[in-house]
Short mmCIF file of C-alpha atoms and ligand atoms in Angstrom, two decimals:
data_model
loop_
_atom_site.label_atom_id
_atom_site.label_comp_id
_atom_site.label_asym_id
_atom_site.label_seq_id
_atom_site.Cartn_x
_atom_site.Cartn_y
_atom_site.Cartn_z
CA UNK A 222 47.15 -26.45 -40.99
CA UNK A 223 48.41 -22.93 -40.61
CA UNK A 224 48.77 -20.13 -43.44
CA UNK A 225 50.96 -17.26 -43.36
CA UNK A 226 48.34 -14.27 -45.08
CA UNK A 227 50.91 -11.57 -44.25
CA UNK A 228 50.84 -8.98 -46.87
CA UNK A 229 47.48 -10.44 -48.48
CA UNK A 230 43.68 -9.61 -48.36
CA UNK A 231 40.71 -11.79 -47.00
CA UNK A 232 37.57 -11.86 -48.87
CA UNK A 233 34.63 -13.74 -49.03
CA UNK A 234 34.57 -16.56 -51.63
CA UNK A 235 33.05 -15.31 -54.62
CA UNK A 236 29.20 -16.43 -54.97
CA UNK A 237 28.69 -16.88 -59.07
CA UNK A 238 25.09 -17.49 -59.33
CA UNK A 239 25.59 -18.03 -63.43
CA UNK A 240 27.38 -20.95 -64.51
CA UNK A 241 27.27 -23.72 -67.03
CA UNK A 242 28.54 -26.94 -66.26
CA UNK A 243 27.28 -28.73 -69.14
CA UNK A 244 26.92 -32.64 -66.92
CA UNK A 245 24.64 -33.84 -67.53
CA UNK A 246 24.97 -34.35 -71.84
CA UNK A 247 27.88 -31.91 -72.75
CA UNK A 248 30.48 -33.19 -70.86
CA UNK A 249 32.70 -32.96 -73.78
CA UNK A 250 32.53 -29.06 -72.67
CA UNK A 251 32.98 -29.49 -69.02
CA UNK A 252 31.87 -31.12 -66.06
CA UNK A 253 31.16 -31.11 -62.63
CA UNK A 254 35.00 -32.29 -61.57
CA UNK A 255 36.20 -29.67 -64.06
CA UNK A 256 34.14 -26.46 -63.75
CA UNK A 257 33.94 -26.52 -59.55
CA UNK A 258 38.01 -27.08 -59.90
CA UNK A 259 38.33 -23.93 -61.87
CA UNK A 260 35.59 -22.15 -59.81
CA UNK A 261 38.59 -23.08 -56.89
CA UNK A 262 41.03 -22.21 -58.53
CA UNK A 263 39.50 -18.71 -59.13
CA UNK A 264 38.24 -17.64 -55.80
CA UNK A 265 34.83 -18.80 -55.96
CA UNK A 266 33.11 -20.90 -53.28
CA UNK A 267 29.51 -21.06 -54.38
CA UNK A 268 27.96 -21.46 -57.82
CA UNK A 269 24.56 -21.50 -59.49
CA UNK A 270 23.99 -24.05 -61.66
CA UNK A 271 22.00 -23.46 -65.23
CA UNK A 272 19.71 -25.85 -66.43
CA UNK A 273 20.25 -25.88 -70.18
CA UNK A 274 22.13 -29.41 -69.95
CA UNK A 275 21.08 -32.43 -71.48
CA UNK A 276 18.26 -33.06 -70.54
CA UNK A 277 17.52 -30.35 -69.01
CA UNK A 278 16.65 -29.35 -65.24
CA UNK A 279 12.81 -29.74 -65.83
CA UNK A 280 11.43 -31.87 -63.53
CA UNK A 281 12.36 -33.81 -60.21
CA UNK A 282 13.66 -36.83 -61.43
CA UNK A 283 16.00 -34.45 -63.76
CA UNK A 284 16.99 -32.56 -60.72
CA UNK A 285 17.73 -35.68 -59.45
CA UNK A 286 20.42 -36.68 -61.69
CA UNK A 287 21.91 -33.53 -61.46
CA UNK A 288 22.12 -33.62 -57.90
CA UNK A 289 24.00 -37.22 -57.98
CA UNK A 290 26.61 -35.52 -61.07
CA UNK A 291 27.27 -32.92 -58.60
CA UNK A 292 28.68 -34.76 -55.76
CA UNK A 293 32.14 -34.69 -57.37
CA UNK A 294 31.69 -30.81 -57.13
CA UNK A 295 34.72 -28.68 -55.28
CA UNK A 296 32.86 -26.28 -53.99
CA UNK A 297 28.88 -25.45 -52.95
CA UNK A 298 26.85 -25.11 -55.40
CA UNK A 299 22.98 -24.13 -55.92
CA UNK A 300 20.93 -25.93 -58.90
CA UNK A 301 18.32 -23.78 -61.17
CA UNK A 302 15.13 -25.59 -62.72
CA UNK A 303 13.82 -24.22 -65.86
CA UNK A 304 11.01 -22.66 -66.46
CA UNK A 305 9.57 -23.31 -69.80
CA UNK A 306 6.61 -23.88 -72.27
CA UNK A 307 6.66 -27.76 -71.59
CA UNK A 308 7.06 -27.95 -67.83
CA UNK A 309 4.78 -25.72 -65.95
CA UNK A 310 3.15 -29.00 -64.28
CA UNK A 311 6.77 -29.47 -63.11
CA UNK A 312 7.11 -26.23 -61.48
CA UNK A 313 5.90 -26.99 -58.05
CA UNK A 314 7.23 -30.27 -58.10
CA UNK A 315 11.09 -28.77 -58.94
CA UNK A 316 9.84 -26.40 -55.95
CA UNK A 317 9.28 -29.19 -53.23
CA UNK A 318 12.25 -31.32 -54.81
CA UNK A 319 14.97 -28.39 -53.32
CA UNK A 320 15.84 -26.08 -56.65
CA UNK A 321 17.33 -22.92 -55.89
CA UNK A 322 16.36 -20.91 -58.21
CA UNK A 323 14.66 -21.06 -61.64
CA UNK A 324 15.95 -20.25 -65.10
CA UNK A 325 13.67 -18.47 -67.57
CA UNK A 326 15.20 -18.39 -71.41
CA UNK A 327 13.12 -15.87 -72.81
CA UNK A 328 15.76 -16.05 -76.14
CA UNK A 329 17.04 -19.35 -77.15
CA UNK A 330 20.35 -19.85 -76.97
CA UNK A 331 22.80 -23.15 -76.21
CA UNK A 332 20.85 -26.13 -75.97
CA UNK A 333 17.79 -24.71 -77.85
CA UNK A 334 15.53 -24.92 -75.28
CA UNK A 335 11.74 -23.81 -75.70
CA UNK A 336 11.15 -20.27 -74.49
CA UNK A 337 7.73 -19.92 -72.82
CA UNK A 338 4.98 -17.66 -74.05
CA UNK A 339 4.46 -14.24 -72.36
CA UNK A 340 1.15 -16.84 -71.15
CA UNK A 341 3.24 -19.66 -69.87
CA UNK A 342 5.61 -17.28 -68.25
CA UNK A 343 2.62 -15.63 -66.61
CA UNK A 344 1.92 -18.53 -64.50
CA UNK A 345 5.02 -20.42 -63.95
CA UNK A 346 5.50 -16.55 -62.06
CA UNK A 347 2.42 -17.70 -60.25
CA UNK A 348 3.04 -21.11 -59.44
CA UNK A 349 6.91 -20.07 -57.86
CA UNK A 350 5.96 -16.52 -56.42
CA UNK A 351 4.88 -18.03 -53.04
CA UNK A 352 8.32 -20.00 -52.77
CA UNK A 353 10.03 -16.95 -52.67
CA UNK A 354 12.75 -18.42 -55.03
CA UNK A 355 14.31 -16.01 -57.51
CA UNK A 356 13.33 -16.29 -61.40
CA UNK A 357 16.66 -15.51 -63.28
CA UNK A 358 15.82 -13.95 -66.79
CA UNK A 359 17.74 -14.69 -70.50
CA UNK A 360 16.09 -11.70 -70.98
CA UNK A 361 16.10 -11.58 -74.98
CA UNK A 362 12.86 -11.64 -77.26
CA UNK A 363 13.12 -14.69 -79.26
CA UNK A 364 10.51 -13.98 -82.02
CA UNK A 365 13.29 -9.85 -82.63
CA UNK A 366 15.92 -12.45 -82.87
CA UNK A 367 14.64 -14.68 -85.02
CA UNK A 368 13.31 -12.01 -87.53
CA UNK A 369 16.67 -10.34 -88.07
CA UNK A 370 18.72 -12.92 -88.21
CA UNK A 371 16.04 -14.07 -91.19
CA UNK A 372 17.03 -11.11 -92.38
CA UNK A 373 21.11 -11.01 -92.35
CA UNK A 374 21.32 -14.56 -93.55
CA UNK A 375 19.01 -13.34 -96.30
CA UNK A 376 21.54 -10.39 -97.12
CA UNK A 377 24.60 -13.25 -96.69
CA UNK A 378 26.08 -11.78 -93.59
CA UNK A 379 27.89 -14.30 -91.49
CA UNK A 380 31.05 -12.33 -90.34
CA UNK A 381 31.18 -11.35 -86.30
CA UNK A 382 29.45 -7.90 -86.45
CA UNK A 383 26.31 -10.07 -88.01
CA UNK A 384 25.81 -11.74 -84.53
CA UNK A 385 25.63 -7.88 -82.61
CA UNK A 386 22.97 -7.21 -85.47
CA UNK A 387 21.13 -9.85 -84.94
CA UNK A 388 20.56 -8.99 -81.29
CA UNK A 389 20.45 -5.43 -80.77
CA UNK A 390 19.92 -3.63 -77.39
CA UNK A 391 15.88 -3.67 -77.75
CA UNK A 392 16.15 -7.12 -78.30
CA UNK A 393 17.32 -7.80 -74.57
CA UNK A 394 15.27 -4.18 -73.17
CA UNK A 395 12.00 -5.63 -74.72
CA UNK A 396 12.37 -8.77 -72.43
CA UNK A 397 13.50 -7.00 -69.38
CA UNK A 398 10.63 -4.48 -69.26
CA UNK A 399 8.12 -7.46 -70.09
CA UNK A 400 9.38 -9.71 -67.45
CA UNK A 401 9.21 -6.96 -64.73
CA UNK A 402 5.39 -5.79 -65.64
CA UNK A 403 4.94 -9.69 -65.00
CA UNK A 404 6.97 -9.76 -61.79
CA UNK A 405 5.26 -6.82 -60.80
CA UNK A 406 1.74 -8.54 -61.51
CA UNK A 407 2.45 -11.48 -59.30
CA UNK A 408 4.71 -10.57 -56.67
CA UNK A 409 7.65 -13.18 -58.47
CA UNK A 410 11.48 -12.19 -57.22
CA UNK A 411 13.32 -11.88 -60.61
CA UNK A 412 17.04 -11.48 -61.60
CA UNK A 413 18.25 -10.14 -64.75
CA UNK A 414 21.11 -12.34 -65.98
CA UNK A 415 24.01 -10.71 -68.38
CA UNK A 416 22.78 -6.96 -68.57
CA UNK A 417 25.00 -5.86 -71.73
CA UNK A 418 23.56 -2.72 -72.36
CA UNK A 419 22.40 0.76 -72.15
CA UNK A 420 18.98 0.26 -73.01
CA UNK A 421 18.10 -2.59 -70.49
CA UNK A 422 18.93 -0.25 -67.32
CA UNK A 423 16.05 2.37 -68.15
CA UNK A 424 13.12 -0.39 -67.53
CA UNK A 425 15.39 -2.36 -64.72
CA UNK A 426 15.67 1.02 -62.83
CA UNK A 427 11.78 2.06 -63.39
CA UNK A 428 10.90 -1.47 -62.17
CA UNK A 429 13.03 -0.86 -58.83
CA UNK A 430 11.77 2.27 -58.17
CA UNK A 431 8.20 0.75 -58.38
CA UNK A 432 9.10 -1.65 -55.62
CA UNK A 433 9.67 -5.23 -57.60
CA UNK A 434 11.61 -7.35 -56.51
CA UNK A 435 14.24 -7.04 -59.68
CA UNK A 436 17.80 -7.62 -59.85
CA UNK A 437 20.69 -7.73 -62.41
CA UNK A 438 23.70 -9.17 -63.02
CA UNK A 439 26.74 -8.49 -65.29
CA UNK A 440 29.66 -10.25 -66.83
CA UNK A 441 33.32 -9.08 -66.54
CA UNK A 442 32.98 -9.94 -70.70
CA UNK A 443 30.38 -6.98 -70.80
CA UNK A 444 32.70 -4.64 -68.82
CA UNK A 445 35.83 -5.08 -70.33
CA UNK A 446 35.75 -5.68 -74.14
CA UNK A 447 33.67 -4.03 -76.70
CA UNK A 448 32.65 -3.69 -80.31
CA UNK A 449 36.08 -3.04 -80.83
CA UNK A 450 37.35 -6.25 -79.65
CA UNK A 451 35.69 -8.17 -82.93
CA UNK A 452 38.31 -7.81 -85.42
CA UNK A 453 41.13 -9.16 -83.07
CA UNK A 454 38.55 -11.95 -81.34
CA UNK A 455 35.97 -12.66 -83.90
CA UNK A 456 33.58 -15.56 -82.80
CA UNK A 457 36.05 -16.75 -79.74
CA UNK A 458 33.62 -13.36 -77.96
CA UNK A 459 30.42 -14.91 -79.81
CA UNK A 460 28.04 -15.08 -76.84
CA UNK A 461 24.46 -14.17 -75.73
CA UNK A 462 24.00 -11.34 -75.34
CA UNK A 463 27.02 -9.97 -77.47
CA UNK A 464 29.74 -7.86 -76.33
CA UNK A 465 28.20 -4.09 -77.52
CA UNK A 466 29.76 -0.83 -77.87
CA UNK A 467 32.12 1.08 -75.50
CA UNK A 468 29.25 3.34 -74.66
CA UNK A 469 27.17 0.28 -72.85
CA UNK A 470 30.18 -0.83 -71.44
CA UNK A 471 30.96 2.94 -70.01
CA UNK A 472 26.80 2.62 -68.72
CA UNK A 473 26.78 -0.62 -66.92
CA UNK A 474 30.11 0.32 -65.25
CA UNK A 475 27.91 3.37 -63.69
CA UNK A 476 25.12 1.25 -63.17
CA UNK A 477 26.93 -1.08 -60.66
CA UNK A 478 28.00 1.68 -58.98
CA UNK A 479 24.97 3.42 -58.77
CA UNK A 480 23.03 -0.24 -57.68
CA UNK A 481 20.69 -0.56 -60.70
CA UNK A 482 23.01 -3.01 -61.38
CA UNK A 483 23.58 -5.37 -58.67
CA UNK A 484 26.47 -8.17 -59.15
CA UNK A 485 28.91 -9.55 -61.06
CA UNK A 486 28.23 -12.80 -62.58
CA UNK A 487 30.47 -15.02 -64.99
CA UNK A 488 27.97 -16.84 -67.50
CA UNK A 489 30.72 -18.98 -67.15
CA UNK A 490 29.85 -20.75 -70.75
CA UNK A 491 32.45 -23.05 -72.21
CA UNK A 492 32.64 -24.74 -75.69
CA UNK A 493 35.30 -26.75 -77.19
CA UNK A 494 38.01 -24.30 -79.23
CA UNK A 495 36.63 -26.16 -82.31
CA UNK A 496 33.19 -25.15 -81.84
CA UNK A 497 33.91 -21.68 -81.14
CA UNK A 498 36.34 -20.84 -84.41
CA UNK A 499 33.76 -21.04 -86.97
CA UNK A 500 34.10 -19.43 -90.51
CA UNK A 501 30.67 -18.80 -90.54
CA UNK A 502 29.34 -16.85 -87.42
CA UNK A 503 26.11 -18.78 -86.84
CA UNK A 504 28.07 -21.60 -86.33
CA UNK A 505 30.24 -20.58 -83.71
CA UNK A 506 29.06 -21.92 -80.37
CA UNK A 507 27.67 -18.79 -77.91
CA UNK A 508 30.20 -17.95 -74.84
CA UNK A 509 33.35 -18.55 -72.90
CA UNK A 510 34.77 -19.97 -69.72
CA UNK A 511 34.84 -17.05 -67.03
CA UNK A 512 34.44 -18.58 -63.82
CA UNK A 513 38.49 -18.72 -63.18
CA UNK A 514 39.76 -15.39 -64.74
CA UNK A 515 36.15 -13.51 -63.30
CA UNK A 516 38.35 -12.50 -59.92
CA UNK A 517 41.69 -12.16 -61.44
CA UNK A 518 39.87 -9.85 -64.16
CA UNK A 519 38.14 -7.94 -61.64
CA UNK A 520 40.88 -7.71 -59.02
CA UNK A 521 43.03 -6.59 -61.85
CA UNK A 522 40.52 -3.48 -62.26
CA UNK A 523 41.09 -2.61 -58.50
CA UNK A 524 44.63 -2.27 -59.00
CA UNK A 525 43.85 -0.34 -61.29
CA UNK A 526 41.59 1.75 -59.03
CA UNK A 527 38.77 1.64 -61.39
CA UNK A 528 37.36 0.19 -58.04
CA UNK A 529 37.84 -0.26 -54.85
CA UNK A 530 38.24 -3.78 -53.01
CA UNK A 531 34.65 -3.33 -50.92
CA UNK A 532 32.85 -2.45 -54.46
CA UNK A 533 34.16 -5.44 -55.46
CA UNK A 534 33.48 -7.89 -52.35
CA UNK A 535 29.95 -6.18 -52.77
CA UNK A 536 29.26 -7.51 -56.36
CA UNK A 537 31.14 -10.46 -56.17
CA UNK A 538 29.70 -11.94 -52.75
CA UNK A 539 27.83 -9.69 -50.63
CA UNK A 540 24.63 -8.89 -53.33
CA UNK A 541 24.76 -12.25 -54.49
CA UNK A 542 24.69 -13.76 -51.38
CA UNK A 543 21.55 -11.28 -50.26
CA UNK A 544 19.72 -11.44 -53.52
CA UNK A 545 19.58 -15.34 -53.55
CA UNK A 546 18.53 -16.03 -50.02
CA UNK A 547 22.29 -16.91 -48.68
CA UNK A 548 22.98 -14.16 -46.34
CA UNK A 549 23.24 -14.32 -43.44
CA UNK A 550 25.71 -17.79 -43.65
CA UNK A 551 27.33 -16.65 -46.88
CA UNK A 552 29.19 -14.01 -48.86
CA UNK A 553 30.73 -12.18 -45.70
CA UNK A 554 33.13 -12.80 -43.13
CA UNK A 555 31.95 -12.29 -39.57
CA UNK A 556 30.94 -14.40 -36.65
CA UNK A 557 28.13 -16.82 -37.56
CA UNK A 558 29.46 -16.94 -41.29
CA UNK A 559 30.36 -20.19 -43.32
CA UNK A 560 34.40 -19.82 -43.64
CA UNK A 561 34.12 -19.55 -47.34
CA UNK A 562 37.17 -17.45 -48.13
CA UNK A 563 39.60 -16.53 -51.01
CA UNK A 564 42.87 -15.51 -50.01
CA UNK A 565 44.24 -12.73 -52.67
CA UNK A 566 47.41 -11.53 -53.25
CA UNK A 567 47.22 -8.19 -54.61
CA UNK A 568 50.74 -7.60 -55.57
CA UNK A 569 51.23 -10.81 -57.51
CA UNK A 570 50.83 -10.48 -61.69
CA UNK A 571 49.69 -13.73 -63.80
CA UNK A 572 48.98 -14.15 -67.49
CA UNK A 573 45.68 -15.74 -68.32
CA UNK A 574 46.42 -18.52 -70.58
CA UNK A 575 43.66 -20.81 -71.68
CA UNK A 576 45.81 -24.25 -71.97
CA UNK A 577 46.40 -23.82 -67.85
CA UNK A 578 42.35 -22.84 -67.40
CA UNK A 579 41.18 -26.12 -65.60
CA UNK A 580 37.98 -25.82 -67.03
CA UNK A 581 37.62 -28.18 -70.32
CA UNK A 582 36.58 -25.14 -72.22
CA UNK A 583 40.49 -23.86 -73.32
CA UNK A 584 39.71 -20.75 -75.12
CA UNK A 585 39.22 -17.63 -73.46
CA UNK A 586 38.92 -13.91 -74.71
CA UNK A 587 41.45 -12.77 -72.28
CA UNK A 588 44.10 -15.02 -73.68
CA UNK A 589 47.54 -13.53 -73.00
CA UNK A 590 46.29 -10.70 -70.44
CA UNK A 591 48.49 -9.92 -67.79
CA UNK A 592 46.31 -9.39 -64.65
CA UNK A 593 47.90 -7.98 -61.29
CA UNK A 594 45.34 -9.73 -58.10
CA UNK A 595 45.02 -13.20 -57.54
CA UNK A 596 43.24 -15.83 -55.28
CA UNK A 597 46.02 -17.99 -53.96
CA UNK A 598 43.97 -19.81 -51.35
CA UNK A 599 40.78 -21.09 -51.81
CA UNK A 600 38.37 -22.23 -48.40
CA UNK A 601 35.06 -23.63 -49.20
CA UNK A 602 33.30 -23.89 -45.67
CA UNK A 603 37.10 -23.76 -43.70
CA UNK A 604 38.49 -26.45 -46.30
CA UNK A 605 41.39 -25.50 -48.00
CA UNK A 606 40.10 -26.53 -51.85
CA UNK A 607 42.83 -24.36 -53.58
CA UNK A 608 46.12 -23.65 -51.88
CA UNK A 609 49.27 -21.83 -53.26
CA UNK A 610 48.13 -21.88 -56.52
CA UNK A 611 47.28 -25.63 -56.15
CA UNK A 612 43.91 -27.11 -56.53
CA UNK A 613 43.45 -29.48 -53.20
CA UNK A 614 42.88 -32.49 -55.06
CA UNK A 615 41.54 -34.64 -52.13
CA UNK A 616 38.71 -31.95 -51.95
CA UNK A 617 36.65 -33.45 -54.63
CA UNK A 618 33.27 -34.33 -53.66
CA UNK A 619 33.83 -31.59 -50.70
CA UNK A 620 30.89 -29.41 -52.28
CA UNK A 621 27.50 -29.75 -50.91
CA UNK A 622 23.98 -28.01 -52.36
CA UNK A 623 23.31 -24.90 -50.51
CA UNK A 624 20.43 -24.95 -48.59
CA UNK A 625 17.85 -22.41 -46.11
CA UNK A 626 17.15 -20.97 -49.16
CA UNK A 627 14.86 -17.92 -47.47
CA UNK A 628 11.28 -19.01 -48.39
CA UNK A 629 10.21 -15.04 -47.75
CA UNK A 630 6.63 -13.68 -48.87
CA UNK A 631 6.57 -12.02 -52.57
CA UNK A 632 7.65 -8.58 -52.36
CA UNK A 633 4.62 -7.00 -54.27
CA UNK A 634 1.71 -8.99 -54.90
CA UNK A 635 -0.89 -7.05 -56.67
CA UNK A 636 -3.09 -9.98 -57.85
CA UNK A 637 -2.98 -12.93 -55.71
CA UNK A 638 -6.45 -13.35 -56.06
CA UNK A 639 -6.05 -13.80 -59.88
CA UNK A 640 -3.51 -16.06 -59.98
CA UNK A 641 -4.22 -18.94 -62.95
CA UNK A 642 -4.58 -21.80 -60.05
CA UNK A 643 -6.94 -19.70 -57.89
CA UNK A 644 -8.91 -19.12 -60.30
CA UNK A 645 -9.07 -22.87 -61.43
CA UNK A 646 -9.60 -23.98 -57.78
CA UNK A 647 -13.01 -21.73 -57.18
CA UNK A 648 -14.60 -23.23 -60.35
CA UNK A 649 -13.57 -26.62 -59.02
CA UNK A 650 -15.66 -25.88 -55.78
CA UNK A 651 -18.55 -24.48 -57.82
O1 DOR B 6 26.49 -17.27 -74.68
C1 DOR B 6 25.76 -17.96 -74.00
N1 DOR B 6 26.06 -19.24 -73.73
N2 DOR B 6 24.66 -17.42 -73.53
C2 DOR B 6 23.74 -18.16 -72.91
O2 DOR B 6 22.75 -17.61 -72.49
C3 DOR B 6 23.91 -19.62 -72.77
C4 DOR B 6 25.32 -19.99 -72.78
C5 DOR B 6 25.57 -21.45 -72.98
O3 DOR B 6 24.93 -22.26 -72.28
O4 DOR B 6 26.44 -21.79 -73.77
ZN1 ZN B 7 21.64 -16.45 -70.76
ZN1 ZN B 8 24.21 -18.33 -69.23
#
């Protein structure tokens, strides 16, 4: 197979390391045939995998199923466990059984999954420091939330604004700078999913600058809209976080280019229309579909030259690929690299329609945008999966699990000695 590329751009696949593919339990909102088409379709050649499905990613034989509803999958992938209250005895287990990554909901959000105490998330960073696997944080205080959204009900709010109330910027700070004293503690790598505000890069930058191992992600939803966006969008931009003002917006965009912030990550999060246009904001299901529009989106802000094309290959592949133990095989192209590419045309214009998303999750935000930048061949390991526009149908079941995961010593570790388990083992021996 040849390809003509004259007059277009080479990149390296986009690595999403926040997506929800909803198999198994939700497949009514997508599944693993459906999201790893539209990850294809949009450039990206490697996702990470949330566990909030049904059931959840909380023990082996749960990772197992996952694994086997995978295999349809597109492109690679990487599966999270979940670290919870219920399944610390499952930690090392999910460890040894080939997770990825874990998943911490410190907030609850879709699936209503039980956020660990400040004690259970203590050790479960204990028990997977040593793996060297990287603890993504919903960093969002459940007991704030729940409080003031007591509160609004109580006062009979329920329009759009309610939902930013209910989950003001201290609300996501309070679990960031929590999480990284406990990271710091015991030497746990930790990623901070969905940064949406101001507030959360003063503790993420004071945790770097101490020497944790912290990073952070953001959305293209957290970029590019803004409190401004509710009256035309209403609950179809409901999602956890929310969508804040322009100020945080105007922050974060400094942030990645400084490096506090270091990705760009989709949440890619989608519902059916009907369970997003609710009357009644706590209703509305939380989050969108981003994981096809997150290059076109972003692409579209280099032509705009509100970056340039290396930022972008930076957030999009490069620090993902680093911060989740995949360099050196992916997120770059050089010698020695997987050929996981996305072919973009930068002079070509589309309009993001939701009925033509292949995800099973038709509503998006950006319905109607016209975006100038777009992925028009997709290679997942030096398969064609998209081409011209075209998802490579025979490619199904092309995907595998990414694995070499680096296994490398904690970063700090100020209290080995302390750990829960250590402790438990020398009064065993007494
Ligand atoms: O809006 C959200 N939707 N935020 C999350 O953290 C979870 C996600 C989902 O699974 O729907
Ligand atoms: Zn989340
Ligand atoms: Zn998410």
């Amino acid at each position: 197979e040849t390809l003509d590329a004259s007059g277009l751009f080479v990149l390296p696949g986009a690595i999403d390391v926040h997506v929800h593919f909803r198999e198994p339990g939700y497949t009514h909102k997508e599944d693993w045939e459906t999201g790893t088409a539209a990850a294809a379709m949009g450039g990206t050649t490697t996702v990470f995998e949330m566990p909030n499905t049904h059931p959840p990613t909380r023990s082996v034989a749960e990772l197992r199923v996952k694994q086997e509803a995978a295999r349809k999958a597109y492109v690679d992938y990487g599966i999270y466990g979940l670290l919870a209250e219920d399944n610390i005895d499952c930690l090392q287990g999910l460890i040894d059984g080939g997770v990825n990554a874990f998943k911490c909901f410190m907030g609850n959000t879709f699936g209503n999954l039980p956020s660990p105490s400040t004690g259970a998330m203590l050790e479960g960073f204990e028990i997977i420091a040593p793996s060297g696997l990287r603890i993504a944080l919903h960093a969002e205080t459940a007991s704030i939330m729940a409080w003031r959204q007591k509160r609004l009900i109580e006062a009979g709010r329920n329009d759009p604004l309610a939902h930013v109330a209910a989950r003001p910027a201290v609300v996501a700070a309070e679990a960031v700078a929590r999480a990284a004293i406990l990271a710091e503690w015991t030497g746990a790598r930790v990623h901070v999913l969905h940064i949406s505000s101001a507030l959360e890069l003063g503790p993420l930058r004071d945790a770097k600058a101490r020497g944790v191992d912290i990073t952070g992600g953001t959305c293209p939803c957290y970029l590019l809209l803004d409190t401004r966006d509710y009256a035309r969008l209403g609950s179809v931009i409901r999602v956890n976080p929310p969508v804040r003002e322009a100020s945080d917006s105007t922050a974060i965009w400094a942030a990645l280019q400084d490096g506090t912030v270091d990705l760009i990550e989709t949440d890619h999060a989608p519902h059916s229309p009907e369970e997003k246009t609710k009357a009644v904001i706590w209703e509305a299901d939380c989050g969108f579909p981003g994981v096809e529009t997150q290059m076109p989106l972003m692409l579209n802000q280099v032509a705009k030259g509100r970056i340039s094309l290396e930022d972008y290959v930076r957030f999009s592949a490069e620090q993902p690929a680093k911060r989740f133990g995949l360099w050196p095989v992916k997120g770059r192209i050089e010698a020695g690299a997987h050929a996981d590419i996305a072919v973009v045309d930068m002079t070509k214009t589309e309009i993001i329609e939701a009925a033509r998303l292949h995800s099973r999750g038709k509503i998006t935000p950006f319905e109607g945008d016209s975006v100038t930048g777009v992925p028009v061949h997709t290679l997942v390991r030096g398969r064609f999966v998209q081409k011209d526009r075209r998802l490579v149908a025979e490619a199904r079941g092309h995907g595998r699990q990414v694995t070499g995961i680096q296994r490398m010593p904690p970063a700090v570790l100020n209290h080995a000695d302390q750990t829960l388990a250590s402790v438990l083992r020398r009064s065993d021996q007494r």
